Short mmCIF file of C-alpha atoms and ligand atoms in Angstrom, two decimals:
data_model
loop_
_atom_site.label_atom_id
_atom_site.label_comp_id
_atom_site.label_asym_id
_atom_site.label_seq_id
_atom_site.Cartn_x
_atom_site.Cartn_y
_atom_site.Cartn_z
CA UNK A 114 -16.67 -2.68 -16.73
CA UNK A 115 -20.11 -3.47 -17.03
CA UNK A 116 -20.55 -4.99 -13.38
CA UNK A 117 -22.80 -3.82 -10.50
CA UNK A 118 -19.66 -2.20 -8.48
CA UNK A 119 -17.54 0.07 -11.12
CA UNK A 120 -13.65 -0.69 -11.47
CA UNK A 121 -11.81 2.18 -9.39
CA UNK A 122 -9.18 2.80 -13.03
CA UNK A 123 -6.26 4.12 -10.79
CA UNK A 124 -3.52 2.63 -10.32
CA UNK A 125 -3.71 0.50 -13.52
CA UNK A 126 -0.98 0.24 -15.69
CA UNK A 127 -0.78 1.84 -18.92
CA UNK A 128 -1.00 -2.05 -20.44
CA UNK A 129 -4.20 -3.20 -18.17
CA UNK A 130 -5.95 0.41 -19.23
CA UNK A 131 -5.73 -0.45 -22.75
CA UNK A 132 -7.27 -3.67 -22.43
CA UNK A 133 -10.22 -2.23 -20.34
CA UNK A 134 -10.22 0.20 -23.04
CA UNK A 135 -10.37 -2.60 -25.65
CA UNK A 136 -12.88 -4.35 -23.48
CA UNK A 137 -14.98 -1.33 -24.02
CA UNK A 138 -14.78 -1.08 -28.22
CA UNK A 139 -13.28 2.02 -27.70
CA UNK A 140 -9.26 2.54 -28.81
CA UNK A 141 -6.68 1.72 -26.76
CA UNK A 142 -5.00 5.22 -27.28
CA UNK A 143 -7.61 6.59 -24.98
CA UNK A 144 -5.29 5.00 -22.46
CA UNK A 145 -2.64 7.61 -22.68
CA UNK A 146 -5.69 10.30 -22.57
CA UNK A 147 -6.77 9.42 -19.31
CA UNK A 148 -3.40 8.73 -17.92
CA UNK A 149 -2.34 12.80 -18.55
CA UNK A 150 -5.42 13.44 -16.79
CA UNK A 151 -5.22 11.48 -13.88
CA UNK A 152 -1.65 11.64 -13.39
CA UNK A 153 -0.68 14.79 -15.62
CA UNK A 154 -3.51 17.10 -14.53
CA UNK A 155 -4.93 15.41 -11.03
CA UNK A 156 -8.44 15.73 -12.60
CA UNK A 157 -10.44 12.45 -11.36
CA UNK A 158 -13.92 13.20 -12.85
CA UNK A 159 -14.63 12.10 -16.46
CA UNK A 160 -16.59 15.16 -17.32
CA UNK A 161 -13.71 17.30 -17.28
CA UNK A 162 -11.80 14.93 -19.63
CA UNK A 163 -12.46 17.20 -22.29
CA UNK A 164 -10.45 15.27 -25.14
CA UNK A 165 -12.92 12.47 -24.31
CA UNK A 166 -16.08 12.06 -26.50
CA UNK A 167 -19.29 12.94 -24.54
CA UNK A 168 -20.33 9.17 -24.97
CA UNK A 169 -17.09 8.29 -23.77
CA UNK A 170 -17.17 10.82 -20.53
CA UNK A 171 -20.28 9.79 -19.00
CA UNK A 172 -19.91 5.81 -19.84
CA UNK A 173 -16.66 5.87 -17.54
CA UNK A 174 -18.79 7.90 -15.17
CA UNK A 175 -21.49 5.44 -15.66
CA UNK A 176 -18.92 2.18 -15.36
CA UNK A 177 -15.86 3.52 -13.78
CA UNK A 178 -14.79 4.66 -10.84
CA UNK A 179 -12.01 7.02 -9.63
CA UNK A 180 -12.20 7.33 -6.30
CA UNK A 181 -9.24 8.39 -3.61
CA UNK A 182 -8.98 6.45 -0.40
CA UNK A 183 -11.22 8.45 2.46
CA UNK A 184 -8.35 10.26 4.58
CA UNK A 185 -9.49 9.58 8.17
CA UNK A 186 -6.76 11.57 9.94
CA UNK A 187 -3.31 13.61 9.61
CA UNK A 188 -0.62 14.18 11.77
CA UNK A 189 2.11 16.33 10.89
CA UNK A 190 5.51 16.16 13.47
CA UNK A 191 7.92 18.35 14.72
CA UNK A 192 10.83 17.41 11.95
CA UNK A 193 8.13 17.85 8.76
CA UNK A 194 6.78 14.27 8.69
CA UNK A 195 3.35 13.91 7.97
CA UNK A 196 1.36 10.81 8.29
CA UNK A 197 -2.23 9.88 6.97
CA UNK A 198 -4.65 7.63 8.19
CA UNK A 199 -6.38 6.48 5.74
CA UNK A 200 -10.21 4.03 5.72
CA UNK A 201 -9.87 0.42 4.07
CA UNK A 202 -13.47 -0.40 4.57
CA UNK A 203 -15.26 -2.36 7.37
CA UNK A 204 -13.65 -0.27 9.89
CA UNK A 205 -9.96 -1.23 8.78
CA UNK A 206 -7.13 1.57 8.13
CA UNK A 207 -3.70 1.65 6.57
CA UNK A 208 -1.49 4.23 7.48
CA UNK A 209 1.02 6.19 4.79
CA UNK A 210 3.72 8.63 5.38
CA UNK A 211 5.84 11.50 3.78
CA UNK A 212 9.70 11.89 5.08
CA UNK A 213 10.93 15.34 3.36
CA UNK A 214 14.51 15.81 3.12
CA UNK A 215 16.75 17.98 1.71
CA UNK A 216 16.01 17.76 -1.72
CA UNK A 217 14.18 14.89 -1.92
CA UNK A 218 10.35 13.84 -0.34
CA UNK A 219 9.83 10.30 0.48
CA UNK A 220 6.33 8.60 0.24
CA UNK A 221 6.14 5.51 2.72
CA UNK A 222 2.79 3.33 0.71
CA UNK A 223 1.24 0.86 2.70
CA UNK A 224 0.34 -2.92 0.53
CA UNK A 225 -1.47 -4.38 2.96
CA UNK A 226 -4.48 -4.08 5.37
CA UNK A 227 -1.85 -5.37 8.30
CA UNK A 228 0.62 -8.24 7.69
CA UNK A 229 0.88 -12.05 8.01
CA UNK A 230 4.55 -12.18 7.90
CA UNK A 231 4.11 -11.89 11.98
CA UNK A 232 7.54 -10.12 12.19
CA UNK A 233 8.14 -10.10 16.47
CA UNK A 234 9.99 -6.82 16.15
CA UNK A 235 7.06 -4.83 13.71
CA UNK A 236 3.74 -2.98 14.77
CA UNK A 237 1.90 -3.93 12.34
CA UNK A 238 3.34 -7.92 12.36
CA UNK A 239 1.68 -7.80 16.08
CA UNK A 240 -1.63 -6.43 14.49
CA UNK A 241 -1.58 -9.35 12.19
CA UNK A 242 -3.35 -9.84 8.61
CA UNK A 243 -6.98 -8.77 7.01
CA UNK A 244 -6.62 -8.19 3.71
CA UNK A 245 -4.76 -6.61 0.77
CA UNK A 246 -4.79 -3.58 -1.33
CA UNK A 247 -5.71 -2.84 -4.31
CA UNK A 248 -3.30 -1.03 -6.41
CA UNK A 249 -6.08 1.84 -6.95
CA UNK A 250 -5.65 1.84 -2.76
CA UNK A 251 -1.80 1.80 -3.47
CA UNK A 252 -1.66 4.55 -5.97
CA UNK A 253 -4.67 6.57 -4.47
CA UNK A 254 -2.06 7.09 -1.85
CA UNK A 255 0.59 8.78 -3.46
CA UNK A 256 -2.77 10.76 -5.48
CA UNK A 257 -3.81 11.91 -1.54
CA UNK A 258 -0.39 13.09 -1.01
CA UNK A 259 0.40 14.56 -3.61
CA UNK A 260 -2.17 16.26 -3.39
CA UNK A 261 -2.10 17.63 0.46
CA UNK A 262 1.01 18.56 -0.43
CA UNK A 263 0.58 20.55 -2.88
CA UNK A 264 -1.84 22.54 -1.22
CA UNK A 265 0.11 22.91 2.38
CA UNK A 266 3.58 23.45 1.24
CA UNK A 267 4.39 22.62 -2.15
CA UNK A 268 6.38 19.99 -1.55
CA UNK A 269 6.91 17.10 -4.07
CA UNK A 270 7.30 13.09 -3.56
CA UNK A 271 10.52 12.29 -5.42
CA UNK A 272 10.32 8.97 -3.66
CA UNK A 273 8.16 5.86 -2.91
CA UNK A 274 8.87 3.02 -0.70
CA UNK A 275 6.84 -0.12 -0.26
CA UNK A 276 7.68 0.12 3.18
CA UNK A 277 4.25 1.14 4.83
CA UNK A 278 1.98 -1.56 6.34
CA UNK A 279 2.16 -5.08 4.64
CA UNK A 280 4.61 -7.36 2.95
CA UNK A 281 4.38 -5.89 -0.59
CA UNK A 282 5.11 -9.21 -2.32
CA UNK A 283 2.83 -10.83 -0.87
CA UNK A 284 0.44 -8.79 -2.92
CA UNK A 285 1.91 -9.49 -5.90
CA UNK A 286 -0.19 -8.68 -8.93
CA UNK A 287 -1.12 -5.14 -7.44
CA UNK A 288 2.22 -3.72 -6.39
CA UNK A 289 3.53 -4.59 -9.51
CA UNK A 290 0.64 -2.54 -11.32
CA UNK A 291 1.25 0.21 -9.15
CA UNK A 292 5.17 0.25 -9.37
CA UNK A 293 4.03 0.44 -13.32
CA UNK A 294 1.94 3.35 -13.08
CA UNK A 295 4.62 4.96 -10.42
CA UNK A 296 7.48 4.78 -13.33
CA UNK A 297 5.27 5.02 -16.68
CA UNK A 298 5.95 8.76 -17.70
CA UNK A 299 2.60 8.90 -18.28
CA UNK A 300 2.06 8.29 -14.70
CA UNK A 301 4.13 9.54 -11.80
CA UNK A 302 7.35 9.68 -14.12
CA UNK A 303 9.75 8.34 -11.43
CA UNK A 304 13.04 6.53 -12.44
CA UNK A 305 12.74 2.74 -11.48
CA UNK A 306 16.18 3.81 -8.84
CA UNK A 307 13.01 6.08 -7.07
CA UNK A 308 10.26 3.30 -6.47
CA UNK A 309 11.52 0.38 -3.85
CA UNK A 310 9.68 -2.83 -2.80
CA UNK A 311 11.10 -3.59 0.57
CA UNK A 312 10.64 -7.07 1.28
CA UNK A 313 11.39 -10.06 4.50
CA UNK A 314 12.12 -12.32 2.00
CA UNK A 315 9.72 -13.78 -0.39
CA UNK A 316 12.06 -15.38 -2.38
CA UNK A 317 10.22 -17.11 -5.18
CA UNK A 318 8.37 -13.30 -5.75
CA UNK A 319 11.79 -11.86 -5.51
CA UNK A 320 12.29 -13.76 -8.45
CA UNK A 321 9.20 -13.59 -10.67
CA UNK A 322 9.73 -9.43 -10.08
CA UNK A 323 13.20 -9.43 -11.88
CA UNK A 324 10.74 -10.93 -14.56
CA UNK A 325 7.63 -8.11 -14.34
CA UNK A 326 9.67 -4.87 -12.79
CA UNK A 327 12.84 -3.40 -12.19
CA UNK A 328 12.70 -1.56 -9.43
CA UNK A 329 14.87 -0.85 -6.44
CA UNK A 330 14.88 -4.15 -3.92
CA UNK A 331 15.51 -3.43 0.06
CA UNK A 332 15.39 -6.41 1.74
CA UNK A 333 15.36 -6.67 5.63
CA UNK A 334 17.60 -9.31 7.02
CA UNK A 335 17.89 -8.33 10.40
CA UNK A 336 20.18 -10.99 11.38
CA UNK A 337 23.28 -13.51 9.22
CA UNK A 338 21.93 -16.77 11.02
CA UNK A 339 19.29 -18.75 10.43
CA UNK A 340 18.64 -19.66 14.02
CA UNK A 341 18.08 -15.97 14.90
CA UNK A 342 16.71 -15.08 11.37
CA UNK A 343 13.89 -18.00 12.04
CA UNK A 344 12.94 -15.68 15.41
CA UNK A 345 13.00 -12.34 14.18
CA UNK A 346 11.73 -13.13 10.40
CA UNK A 347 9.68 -16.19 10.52
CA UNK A 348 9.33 -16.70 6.76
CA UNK A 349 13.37 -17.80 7.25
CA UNK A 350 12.08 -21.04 8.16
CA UNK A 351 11.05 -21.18 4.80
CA UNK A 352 13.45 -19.25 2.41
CA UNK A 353 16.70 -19.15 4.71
CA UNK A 354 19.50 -17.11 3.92
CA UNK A 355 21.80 -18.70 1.85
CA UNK A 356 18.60 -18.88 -0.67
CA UNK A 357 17.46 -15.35 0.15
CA UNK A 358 21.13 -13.66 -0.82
CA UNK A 359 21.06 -16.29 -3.91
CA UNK A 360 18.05 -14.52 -5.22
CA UNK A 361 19.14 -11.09 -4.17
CA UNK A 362 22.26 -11.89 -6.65
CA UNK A 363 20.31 -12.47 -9.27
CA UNK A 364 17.92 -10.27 -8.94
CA UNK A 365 20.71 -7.35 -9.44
CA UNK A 366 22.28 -9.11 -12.43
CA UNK A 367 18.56 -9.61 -14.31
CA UNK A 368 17.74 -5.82 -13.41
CA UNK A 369 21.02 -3.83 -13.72
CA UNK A 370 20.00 -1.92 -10.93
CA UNK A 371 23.50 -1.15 -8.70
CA UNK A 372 22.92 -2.94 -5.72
CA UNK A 373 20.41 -4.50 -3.02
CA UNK A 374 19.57 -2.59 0.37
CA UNK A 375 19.59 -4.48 3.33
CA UNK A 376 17.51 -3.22 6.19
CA UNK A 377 18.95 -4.37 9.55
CA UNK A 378 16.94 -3.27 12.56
CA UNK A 379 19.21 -2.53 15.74
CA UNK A 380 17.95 -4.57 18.66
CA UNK A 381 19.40 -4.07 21.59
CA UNK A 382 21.63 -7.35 22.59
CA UNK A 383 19.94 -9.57 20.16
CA UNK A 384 21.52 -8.88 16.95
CA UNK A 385 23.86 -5.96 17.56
CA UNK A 386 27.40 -7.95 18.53
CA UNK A 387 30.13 -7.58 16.72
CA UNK A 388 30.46 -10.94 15.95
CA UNK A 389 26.91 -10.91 14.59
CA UNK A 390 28.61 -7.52 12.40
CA UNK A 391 31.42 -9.78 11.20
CA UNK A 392 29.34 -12.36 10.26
CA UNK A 393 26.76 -10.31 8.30
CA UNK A 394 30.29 -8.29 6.85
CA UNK A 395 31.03 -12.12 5.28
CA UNK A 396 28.10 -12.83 3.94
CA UNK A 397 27.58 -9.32 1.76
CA UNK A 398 31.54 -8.42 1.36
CA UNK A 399 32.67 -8.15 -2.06
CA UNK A 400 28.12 -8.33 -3.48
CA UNK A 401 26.14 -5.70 -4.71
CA UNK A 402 24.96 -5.01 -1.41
CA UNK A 403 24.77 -1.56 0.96
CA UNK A 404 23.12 -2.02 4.42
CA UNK A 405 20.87 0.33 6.04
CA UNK A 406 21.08 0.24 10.20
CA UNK A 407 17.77 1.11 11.19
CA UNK A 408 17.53 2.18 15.35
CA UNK A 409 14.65 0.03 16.47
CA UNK A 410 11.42 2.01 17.04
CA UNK A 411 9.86 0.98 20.31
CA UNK A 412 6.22 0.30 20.38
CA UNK A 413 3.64 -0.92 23.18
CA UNK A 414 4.52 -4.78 24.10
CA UNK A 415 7.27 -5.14 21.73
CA UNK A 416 9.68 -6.32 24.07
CA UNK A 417 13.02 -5.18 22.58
CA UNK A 418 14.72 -2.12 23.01
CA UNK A 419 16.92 0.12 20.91
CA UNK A 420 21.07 -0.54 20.67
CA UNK A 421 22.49 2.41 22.04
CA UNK A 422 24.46 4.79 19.60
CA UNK A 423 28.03 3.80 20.53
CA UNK A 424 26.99 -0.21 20.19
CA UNK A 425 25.01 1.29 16.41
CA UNK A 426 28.56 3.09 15.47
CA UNK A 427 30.63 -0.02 16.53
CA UNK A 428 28.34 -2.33 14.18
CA UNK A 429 28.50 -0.18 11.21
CA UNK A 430 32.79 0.41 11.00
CA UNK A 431 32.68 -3.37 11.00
CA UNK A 432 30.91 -3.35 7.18
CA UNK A 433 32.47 0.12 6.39
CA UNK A 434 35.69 -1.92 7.24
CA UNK A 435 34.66 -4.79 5.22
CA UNK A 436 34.02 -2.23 2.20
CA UNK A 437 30.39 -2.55 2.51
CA UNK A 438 28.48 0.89 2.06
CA UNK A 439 26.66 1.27 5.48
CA UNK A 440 24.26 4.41 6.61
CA UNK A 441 22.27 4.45 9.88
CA UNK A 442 18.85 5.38 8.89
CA UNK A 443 17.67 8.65 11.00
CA UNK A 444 14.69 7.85 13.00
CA UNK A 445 12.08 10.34 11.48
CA UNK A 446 8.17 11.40 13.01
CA UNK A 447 8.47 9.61 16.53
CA UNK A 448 6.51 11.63 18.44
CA UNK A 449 3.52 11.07 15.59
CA UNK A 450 4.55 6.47 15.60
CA UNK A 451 5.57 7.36 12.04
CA UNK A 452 8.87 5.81 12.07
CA UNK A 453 9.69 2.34 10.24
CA UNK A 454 8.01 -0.58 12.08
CA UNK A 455 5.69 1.40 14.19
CA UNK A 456 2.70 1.69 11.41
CA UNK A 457 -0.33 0.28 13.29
CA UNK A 458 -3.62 1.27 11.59
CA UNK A 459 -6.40 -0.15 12.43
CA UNK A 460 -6.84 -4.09 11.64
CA UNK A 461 -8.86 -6.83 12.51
CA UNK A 462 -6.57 -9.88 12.47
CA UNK A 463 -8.02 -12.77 10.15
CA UNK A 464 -5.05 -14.53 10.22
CA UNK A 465 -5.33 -17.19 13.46
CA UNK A 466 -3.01 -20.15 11.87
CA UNK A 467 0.65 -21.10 12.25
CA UNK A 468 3.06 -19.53 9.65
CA UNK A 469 2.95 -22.68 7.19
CA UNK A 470 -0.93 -22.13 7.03
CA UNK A 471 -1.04 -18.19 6.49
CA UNK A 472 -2.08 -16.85 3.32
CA UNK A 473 1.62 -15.87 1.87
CA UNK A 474 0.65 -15.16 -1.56
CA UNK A 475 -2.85 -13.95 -2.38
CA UNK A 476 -3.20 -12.53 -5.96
CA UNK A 477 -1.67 -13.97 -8.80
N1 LIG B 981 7.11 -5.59 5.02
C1 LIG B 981 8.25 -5.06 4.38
C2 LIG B 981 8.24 -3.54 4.39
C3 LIG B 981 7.88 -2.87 5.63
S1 LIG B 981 8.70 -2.22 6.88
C4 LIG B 981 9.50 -5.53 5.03
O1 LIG B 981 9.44 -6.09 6.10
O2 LIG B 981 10.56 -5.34 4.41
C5 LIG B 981 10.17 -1.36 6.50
C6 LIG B 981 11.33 -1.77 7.39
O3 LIG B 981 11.09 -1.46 8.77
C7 LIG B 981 11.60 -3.27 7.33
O4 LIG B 981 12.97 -3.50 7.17
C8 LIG B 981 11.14 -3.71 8.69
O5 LIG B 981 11.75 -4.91 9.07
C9 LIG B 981 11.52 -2.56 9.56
N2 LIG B 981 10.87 -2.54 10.86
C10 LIG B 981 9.77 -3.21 11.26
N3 LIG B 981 9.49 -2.93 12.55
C11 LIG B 981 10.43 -2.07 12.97
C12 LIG B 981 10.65 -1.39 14.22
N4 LIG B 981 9.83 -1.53 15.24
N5 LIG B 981 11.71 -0.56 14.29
C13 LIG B 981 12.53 -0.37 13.24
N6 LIG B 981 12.34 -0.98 12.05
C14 LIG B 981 11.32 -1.82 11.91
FE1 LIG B 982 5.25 -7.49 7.79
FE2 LIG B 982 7.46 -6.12 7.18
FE3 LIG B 982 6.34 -5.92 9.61
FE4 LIG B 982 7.57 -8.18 8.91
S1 LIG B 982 8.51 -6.14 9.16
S2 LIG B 982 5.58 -8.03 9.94
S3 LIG B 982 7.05 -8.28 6.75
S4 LIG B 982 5.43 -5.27 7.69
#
């Protein structure tokens, strides 16, 4: 911590802060201290860290930083749905989002400044790829919220999705730090069946996360052919389904978590047949699988339109009839773009290549 720019400290897990800690000479106890105060207490500034030494305070003033992302803009809708803009720097912005329900307050985290997975259904896919987060950008947005929350209405985030801007494992290293710090009961305390990485398919980071973290795993398949997968998800062409479910398998046995989510967004006479619902009903029948029917959310130039209600209900008593647990996801903060898939931000695209040539996995 002794470089020109000081560390921003959030969003490191409890392991990483005792090394810095280490790195320091000081104990790595001091760890837990400024874990209750960060994520205990909300207090950011070292000089109110009053179980600190005074040598202690103003060195991680001096070295370290703990500064929240700069909140641009908010938008709240008509149903409760609130939505932050938030700065990335250099004129970038990621967007996050809180969906309250009854009993329960969701906290949609963005990874990624845009994304490369180029997705032809997805807002931010069409905006295309600058950079990644850090995870002190990752967990300084559930700090914002949490803490406009707690001053408009009091109302708590029980939930966090990696479902924001960006394909979360393709920013490895730093969403698995923050899912740490989201789960560590020194941190945010939430049960590892409350934090979800939603993914298109990385399949060899599927993997190493059964190995680093045990949260929940959506997954959004969107079709049960390659063909159409390789359209609508073009990292298929490289981890196609049969290899994608494979993973998903083992990734519940490694984990012990109860089951995989699939997210399968409704497009209106692309994937929405009944044949295409029988064939996805064979491929998760009788797996540790639910699905999650998500309406598509129209945005400017998309060129795909919603499946109409009766042609949604149709495709779900297929997999309720195949024994497959199957919800259609409510379309929540529309009339604020705050719905799944409609996350825009502001990016600058860096990403100019073909798919084979885009930067898949930055961070180790
Ligand atoms: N990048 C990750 C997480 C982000 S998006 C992923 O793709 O899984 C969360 C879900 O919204 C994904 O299942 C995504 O495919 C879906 N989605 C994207 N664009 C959408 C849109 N316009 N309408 C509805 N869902 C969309
Ligand atoms: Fe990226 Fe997910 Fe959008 Fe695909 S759906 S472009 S992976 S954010």
């Amino acid at each position: 911590m002794n470089s020109a720019a000081p560390e921003n400290l959030l969003g490191l897990s409890r392991g990483s802060l005792e090394r810095r800690f280490q790195a320091m000479g000081e104990r790595p106890f001091r760890a837990r201290q400024l874990m209750k105060w960060i994520y205990g207490r909300d207090v950011l500034a070292p000089a109110a860290m009053t179980d600190l030494s005074l040598e202690l305070r103003s060195r991680l003033a001096a070295e370290a930083d703990f500064s929240l992302p700069v909140l641009r803009s908010r938008e709240r809708a008509a149903d409760g749905v609130v939505k932050w803009l938030l700065d990335a720097g250099r004129g970038q912005a990621v967007e996050t989002v809180f969906i309250p329900e009854a009993g329960r307050g969701t906290l949609c985290v963005s990874s990624q400044v845009g994304c490369a997975m180029d997705c032809s259904f997805c807002a931010t896919g069409h905006q295309g790829f600058n950079r990644n987060l850090s995870a002190a950008e990752i967990i300084g947005q559930v700090l914002l919220a949490r803490r406009e929350l707690a001053r408009d209405r009091g109302a708590a985030v029980t939930n966090v999705v990696f479902m924001g801007m960006g394909e979360p494992l393709a920013n490895f290293r730093a969403v698995v730090e923050a899912a740490a710090v989201l789960t560590d009961s020194l941190g945010f305390n939430l049960s590892r069946r409350r934090v979800t990485v939603s993914t298109s398919g990385l399949v060899p980071q599927i993997r190493r996360l059964a190995a680093e973290s045990r949260v929940a795993l959506a997954v959004s398949l969107h079709a049960a052919d390659d063909e159409l997968r390789n359209r609508l998800v073009p990292i298929n062409r490289r981890h196609p389904i049969a290899e994608l479910l494979a993973a998903c398998w083992d990734y519940v046995d490694k984990t012990n978590i109860r089951d995989v989510t699939f997210e399968y967004v409704m497009l209106a006479g692309v994937n929405d047949s009944l044949a295409q619902a029988r064939a996805l009903a064979r491929r998760l029948r009788h797996r540790p699988a639910k699905v999650n029917l998500i309406p598509f959310n129209p945005f400017p130039g998309s060129g795909y339109r919603r499946s109409s209600q009766p042609v949604i209900d149709d495709f779900r008593q297929v997999l309720l009839d195949a024994g497959i647990m199957t919800i259609t996801r409510k379309t929540r903060g529309d009339d604020i773009a705050a719905a799944c898939g409609q996350l825009a931000g502001r990016v600058q695209n860096l990403v100019r290549s073909p798919l084979g040539a885009k930067p898949l996995e930055t961070g180790s």
